[in-house]
Short mmCIF file of C-alpha atoms and ligand atoms in Angstrom, two decimals:
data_model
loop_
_atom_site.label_atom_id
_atom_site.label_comp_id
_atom_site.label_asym_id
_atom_site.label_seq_id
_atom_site.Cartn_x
_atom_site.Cartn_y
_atom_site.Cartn_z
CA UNK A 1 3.05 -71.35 -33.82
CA UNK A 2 5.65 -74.11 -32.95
CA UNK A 3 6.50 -76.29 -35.69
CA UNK A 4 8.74 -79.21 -34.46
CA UNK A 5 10.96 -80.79 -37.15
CA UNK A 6 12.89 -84.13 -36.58
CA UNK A 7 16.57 -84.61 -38.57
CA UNK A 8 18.94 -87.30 -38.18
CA UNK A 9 31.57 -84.55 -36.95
CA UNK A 10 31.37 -81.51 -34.67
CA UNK A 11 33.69 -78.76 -33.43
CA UNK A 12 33.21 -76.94 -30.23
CA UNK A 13 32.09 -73.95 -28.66
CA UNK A 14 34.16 -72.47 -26.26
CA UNK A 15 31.71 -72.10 -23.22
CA UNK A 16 31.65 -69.33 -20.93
CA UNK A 17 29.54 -71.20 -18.11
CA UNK A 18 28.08 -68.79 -15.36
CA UNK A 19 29.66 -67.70 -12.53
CA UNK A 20 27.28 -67.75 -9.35
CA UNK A 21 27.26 -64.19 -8.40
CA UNK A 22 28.41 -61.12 -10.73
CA UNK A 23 29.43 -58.01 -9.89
CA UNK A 24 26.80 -56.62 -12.23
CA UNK A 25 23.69 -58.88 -10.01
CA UNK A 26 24.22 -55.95 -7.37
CA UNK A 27 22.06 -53.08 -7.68
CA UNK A 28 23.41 -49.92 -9.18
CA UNK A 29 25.27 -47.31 -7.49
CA UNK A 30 23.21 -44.55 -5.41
CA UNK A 31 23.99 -41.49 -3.83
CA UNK A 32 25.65 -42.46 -0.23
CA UNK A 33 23.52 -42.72 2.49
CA UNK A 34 25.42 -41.99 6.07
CA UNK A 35 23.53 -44.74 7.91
CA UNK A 36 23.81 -47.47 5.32
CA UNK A 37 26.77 -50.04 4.87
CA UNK A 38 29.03 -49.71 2.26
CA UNK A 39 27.40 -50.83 -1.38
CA UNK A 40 29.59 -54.15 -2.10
CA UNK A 41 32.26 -53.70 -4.74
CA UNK A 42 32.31 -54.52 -8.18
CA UNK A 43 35.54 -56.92 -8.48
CA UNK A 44 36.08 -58.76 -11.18
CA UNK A 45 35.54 -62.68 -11.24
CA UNK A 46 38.47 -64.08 -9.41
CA UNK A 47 39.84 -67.42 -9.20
CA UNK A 48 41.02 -67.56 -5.45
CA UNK A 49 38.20 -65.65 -4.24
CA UNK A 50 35.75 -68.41 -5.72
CA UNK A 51 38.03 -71.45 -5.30
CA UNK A 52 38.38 -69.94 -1.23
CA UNK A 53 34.72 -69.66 -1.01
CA UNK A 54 33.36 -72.92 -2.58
CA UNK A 55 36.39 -75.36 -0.07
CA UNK A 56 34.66 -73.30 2.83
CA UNK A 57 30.88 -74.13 1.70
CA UNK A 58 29.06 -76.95 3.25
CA UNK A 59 28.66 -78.76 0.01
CA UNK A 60 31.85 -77.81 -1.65
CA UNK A 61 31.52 -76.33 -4.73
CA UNK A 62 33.68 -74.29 -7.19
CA UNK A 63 32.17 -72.64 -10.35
CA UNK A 64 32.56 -74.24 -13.77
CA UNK A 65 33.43 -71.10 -15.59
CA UNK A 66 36.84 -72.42 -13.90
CA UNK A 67 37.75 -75.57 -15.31
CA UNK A 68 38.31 -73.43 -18.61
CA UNK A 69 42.06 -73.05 -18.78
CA UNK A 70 44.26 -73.37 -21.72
CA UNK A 71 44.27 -77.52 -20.89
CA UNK A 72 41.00 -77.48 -20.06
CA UNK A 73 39.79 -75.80 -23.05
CA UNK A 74 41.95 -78.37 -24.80
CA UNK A 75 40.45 -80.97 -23.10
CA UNK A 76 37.01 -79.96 -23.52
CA UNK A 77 37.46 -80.04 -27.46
CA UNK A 78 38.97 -83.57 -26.85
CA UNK A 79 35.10 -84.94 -24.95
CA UNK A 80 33.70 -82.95 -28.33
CA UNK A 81 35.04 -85.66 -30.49
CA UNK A 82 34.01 -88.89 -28.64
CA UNK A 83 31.50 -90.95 -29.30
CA UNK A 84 29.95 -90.91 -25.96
CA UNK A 85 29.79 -87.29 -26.31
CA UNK A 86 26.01 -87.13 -28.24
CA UNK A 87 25.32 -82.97 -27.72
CA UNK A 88 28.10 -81.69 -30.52
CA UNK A 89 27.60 -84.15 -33.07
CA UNK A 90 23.62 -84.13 -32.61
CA UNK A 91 23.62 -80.70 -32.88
CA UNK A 92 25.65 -80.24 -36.58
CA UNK A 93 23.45 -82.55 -37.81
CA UNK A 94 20.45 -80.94 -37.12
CA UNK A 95 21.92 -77.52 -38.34
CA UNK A 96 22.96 -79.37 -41.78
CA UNK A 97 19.51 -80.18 -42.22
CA UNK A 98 17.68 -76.71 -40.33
CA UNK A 99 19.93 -73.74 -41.61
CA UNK A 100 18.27 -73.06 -44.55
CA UNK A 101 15.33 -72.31 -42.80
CA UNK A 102 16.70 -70.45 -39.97
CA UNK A 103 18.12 -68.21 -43.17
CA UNK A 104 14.76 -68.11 -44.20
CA UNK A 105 13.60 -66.47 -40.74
CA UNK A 106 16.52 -64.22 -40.62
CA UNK A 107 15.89 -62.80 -44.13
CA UNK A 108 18.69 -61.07 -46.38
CA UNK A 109 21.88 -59.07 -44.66
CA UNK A 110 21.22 -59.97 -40.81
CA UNK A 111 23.86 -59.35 -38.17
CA UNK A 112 24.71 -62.84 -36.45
CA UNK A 113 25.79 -62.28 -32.88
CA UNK A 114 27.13 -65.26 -31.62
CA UNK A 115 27.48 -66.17 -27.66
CA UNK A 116 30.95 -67.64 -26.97
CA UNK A 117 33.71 -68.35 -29.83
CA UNK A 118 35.09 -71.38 -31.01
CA UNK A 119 32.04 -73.66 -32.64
CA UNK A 120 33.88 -72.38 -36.65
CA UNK A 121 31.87 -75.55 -38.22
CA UNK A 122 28.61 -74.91 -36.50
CA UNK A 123 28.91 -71.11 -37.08
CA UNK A 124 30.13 -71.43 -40.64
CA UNK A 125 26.83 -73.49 -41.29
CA UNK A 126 24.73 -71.10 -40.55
CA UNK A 127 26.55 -68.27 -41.99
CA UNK A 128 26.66 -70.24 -45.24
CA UNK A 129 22.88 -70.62 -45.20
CA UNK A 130 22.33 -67.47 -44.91
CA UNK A 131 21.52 -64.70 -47.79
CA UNK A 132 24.06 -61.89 -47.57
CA UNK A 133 24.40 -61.92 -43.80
CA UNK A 134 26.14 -58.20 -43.15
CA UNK A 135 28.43 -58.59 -39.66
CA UNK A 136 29.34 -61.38 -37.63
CA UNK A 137 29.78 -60.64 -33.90
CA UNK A 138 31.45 -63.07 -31.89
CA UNK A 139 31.16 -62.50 -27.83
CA UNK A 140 34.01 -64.34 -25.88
CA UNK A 141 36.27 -63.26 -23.08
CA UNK A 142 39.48 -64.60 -24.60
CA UNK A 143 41.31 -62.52 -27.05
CA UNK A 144 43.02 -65.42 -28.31
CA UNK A 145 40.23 -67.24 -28.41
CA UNK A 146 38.12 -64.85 -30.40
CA UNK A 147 41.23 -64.27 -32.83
CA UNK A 148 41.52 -67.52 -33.77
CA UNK A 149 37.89 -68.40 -34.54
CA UNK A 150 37.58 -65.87 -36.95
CA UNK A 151 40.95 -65.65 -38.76
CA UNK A 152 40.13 -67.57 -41.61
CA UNK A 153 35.97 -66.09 -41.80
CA UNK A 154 36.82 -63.12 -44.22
CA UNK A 155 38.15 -65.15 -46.93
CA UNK A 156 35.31 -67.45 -46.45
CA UNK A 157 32.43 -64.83 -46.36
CA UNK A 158 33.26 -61.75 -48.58
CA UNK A 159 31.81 -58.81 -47.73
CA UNK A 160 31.14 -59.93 -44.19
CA UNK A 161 32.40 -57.43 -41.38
CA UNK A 162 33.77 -59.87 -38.23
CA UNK A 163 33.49 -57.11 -35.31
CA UNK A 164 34.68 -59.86 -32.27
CA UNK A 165 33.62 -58.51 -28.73
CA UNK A 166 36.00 -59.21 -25.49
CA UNK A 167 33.16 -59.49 -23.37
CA UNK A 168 31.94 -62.14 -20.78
CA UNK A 169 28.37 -62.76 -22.38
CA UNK A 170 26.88 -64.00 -19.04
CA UNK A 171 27.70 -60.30 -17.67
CA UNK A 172 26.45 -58.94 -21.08
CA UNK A 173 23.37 -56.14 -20.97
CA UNK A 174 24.10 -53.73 -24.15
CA UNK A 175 26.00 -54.30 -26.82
CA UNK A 176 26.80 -51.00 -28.11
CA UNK A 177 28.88 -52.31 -31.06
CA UNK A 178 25.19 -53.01 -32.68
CA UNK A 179 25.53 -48.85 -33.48
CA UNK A 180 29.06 -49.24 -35.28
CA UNK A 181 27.19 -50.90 -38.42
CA UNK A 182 24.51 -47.70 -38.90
CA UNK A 183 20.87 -48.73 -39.34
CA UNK A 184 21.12 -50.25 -42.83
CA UNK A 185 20.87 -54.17 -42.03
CA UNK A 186 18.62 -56.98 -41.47
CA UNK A 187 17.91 -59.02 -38.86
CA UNK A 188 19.52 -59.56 -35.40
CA UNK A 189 20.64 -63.09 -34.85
CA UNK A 190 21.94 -65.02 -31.85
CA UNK A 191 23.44 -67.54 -32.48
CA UNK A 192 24.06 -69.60 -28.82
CA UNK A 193 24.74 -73.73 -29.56
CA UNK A 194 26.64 -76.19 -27.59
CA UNK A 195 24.25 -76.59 -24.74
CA UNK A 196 26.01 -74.26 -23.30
CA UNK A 197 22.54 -72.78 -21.67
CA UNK A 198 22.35 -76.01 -19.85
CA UNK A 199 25.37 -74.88 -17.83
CA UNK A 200 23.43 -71.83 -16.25
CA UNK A 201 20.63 -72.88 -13.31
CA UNK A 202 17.51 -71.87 -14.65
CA UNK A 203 17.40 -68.69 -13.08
CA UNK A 204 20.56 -67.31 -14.24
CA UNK A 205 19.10 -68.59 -18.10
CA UNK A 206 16.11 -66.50 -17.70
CA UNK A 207 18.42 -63.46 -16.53
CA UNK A 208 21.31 -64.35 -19.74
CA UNK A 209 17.81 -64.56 -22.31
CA UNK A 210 16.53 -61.53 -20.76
CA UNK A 211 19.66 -59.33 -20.98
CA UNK A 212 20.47 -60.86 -24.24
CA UNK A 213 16.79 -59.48 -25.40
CA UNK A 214 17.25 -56.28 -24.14
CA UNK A 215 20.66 -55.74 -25.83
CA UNK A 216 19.74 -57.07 -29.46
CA UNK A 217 16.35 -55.15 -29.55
CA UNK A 218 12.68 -56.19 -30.57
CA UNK A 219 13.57 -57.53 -34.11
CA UNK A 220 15.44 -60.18 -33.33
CA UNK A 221 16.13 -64.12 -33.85
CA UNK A 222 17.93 -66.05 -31.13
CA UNK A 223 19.02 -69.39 -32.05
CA UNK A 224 19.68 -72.11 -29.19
CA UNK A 225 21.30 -75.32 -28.75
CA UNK A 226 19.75 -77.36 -25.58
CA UNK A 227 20.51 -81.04 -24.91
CA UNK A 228 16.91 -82.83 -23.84
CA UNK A 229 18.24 -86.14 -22.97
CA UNK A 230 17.32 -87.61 -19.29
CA UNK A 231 17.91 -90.88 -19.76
CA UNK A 232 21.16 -91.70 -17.18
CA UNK A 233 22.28 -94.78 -19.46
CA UNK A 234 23.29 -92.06 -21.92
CA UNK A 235 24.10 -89.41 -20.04
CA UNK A 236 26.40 -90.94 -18.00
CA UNK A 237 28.79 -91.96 -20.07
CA UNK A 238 28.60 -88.95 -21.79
CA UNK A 239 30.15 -87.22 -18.87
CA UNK A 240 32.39 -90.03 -17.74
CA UNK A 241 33.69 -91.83 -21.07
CA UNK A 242 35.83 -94.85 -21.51
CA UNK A 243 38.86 -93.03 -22.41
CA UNK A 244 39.02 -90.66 -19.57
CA UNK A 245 38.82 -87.58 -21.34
CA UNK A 246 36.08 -85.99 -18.61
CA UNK A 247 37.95 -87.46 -15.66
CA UNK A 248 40.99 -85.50 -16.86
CA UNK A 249 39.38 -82.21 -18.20
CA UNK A 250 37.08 -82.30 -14.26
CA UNK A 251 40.39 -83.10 -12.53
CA UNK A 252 42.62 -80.92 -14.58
CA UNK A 253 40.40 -77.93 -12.40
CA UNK A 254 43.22 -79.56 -8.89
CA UNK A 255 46.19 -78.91 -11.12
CA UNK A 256 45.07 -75.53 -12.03
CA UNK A 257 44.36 -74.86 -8.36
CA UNK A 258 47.97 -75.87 -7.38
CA UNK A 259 49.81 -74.40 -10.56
CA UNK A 260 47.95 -70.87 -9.60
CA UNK A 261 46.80 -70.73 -5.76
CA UNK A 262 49.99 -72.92 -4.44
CA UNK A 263 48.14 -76.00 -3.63
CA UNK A 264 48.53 -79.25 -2.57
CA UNK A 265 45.89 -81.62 -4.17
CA UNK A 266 47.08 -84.79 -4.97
CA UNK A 267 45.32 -85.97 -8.28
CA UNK A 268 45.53 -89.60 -7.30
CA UNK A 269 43.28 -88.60 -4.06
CA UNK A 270 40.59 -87.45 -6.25
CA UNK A 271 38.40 -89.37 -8.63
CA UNK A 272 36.35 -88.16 -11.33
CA UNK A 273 32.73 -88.67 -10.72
CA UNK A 274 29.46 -88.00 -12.92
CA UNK A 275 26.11 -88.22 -11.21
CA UNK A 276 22.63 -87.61 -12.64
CA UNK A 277 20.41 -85.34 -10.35
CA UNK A 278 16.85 -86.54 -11.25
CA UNK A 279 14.99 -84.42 -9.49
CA UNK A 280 16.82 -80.98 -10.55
CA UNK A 281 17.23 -82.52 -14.05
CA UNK A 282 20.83 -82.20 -14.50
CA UNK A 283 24.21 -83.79 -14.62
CA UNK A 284 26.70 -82.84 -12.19
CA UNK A 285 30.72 -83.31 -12.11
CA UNK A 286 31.97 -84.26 -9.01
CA UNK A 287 35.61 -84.64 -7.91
CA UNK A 288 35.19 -87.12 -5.02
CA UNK A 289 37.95 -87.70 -2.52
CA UNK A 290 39.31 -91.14 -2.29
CA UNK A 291 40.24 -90.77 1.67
CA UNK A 292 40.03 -88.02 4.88
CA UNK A 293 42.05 -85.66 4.12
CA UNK A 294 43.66 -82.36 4.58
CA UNK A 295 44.65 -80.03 1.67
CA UNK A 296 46.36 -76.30 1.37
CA UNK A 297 44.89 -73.79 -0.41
CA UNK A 298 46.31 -70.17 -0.48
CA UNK A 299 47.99 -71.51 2.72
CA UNK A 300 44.18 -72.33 4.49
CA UNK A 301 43.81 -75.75 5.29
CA UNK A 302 40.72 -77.64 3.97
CA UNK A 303 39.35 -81.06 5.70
CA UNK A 304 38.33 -83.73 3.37
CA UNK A 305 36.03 -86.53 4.42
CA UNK A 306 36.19 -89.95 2.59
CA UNK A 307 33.67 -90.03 -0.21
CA UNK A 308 33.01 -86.14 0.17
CA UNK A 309 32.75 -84.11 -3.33
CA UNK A 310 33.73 -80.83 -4.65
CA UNK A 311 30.96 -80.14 -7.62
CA UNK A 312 32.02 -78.74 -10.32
CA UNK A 313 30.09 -78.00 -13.53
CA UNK A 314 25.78 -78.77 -13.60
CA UNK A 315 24.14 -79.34 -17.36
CA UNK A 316 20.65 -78.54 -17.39
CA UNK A 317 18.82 -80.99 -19.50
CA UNK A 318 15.63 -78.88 -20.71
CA UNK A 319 12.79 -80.93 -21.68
CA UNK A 320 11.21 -78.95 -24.53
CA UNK A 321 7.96 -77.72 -22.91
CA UNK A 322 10.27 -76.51 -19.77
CA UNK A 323 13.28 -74.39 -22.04
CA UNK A 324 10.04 -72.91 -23.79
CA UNK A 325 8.65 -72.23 -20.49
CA UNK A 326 12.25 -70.70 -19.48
CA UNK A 327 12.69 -69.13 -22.57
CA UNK A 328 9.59 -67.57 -22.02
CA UNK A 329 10.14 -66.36 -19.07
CA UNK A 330 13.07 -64.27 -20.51
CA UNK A 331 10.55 -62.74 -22.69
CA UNK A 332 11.07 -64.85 -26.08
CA UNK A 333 8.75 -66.93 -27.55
CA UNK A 334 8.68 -69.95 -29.95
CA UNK A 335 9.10 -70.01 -33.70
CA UNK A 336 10.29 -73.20 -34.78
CA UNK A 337 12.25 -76.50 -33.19
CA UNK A 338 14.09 -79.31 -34.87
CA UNK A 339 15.59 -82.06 -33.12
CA UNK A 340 17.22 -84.83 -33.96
CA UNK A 341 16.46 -88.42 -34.77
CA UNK A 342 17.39 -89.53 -31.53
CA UNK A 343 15.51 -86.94 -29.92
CA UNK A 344 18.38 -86.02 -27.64
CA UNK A 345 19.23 -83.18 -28.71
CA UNK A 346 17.14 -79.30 -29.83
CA UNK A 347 17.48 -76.24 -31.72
CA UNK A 348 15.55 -73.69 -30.70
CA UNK A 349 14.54 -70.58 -32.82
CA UNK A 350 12.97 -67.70 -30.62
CA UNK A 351 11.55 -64.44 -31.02
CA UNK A 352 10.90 -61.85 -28.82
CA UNK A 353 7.47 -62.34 -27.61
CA UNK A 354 4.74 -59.35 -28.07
CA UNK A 355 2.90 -58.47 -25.97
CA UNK A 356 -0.52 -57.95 -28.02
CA UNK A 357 -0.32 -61.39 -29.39
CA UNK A 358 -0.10 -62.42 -25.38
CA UNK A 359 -3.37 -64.12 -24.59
CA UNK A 360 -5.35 -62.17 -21.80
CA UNK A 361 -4.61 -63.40 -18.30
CA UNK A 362 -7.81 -64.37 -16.95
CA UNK A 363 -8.63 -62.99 -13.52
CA UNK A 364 -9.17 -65.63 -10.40
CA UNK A 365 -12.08 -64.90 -8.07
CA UNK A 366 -11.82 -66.93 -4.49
CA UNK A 367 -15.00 -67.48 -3.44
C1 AVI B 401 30.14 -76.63 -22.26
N1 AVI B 401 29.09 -77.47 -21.82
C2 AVI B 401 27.89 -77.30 -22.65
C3 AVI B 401 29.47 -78.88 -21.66
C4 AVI B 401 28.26 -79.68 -21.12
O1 AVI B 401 27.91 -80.66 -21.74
O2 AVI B 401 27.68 -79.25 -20.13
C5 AVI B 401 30.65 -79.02 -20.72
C6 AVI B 401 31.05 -80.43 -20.44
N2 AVI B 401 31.41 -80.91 -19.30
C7 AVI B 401 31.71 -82.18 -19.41
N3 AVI B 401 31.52 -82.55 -20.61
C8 AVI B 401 31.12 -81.47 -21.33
#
């Protein structure tokens, strides 16, 4: 049964937005077959192949998973902070007000597994709330990253065991670390906020819930952050604020591409540009060029028209009957919601749906 609950100064989560084709999308390896061609190979992610393949596209595009770098992660804490930024601080405020009852869900000595590293308030909230929580598994693909977010957790939590996972979450089907902590423990809890799901087409969120499901077992709790705004008078300036803090984290994406494929993109040629997409109910990032012309990438020439875009990031905003549509989808069914007073913003607490409590599909005769 849903129960929807309204409430109403943030820190981040490092994001880990999805990359548009994986290595681990491709079907698994087979025996050879003479007559076949080759299987394609599992590469890792890489920068140049993606920042090659989205100039050449007809609507140039480069994944968001990319504007990540050291700055950019900087700079992505920095639009956390502002005050046209809603999603963060609309999000703490509802776990201030929820986590008690999320710890009531998860019962005594869960294991929180949290997607991405890096949201310490949000993630100390809930692990405050909750009674005896055993192991805290952070998922990220930085080292660094994951090092810092939980150096200061053991002091704070006694008796907690911090296991961090390198991993790239959106790649993620098993977590075999789950066996290091024996059988002795409560509930499985994921822990994903920041919106962060708004990042993946829906698609690719059905495939992340699913895998996530499969690797954290029937027993579990998954917790999820999802922005619900559509209005474009807020959204906007969310994702193009006074102080330039987007422009510079979107355009900081050029400087990375010169800095580490020997480019030529002039950042005064580009501007910054945040659009909402009504009909696919997102916001997209844009970096629009201010006049034709020519850039080098990798020493391959690109052709710029005036006024034509390289997109690069989508958010997703899920109305609440469409993420639980999604979410079911992925095999994970409603328990509770909370949103905020604004109604901008959701938490989400799921549980893997079963399939007697499934009402019987009723069959269609055509007559
Ligand atoms: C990380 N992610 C949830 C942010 C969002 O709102 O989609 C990234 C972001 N891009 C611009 N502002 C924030």
């Amino acid at each position: 049964m849903n129960k929807v609950s309204v409430v109403g100064a943030q820190t981040p989560m490092r994001p880990q937005p999805p990359r548009h084709r994986r290595a681990s999308d491709f079907p698994p390896a087979r025996p050879p077959e003479p007559l076949q061609p080759p299987a394609p190979a599992r590469t890792a992610p890489s920068f140049e192949r993606d920042v090659m393949l989205g100039l050449s596209l007809p609507h140039k595009a480069i994944p968001s998973t990319w504007l990540y770098d050291h700055r950019g992660s900087e700079l992505f804490e920095q639009i956390t902070q502002l005050d046209e930024y809603y999603p963060s601080r609309n999000e703490t405020r509802i776990l201030e007000r929820c986590a008690a009852q999320i710890a009531e869900a998860a019962g005594p000595h869960s294991v929180v597994i949290e997607l991405g590293s890096g949201s310490s308030r949000k993630t100390r909230l809930l692990l405050a709330a909750l009674d005896a929580p055993q192991a805290y598994l952070p998922i990220d693909i930085s080292e660094q990253f994951l090092a810092e977010s939980v150096a200061g957790l053991p002091s704070l939590f006694a008796g907690l065991r911090v296991l961090p996972v390198v991993a790239d979450f959106s790649r993620l089907d098993s977590l075999p670390e789950l066996a290091l902590l024996g059988g002795d423990h409560g509930r499985r809890v994921v822990f994903f906020p920041g919106s962060t799901i708004g990042n993946f087409t829906p698609d690719e969120a059905v495939g992340l819930l699913t895998r996530i499901g499969l690797a954290v077992g029937p027993d579990a709790l998954l917790i999820v952050g999802a922005d619900t705004t559509q209005d474009p008078a807020v959204l906007i300036p969310a994702y193009d604020d006074r102080d330039g803090v987007t422009a510079a984290f979107n355009l900081n994406l050029l400087e990375r591409i010169n800095r580490e494929l020997g480019a030529d993109f002039s950042l005064t040629a580009f501007r910054h540009e945040a659009r909402f997409n009504a009909e696919q109910q997102r916001v997209e990032m844009h970096l629009v060029s201010n006049y034709t012309q020519r850039v080098t990438v990798c020493g391959h020439p690109f052709q710029f028209a005036m006024g034509e875009s390289i997109h690069t990031e989508s958010a997703y905003k899920h109305s609440l009957l469409k993420f639980q549509h999604l979410a079911a989808r992925a095999g994970w069914s409603h328990r509770q919601l909370w949103m905020d007073g604004q109604s901008r913003f959701a938490v989400h607490v799921l549980e893997p749906s079963r399939p007697a409590a499934r009402p019987r599909e009723r069959n269609v005769i055509f007559r």
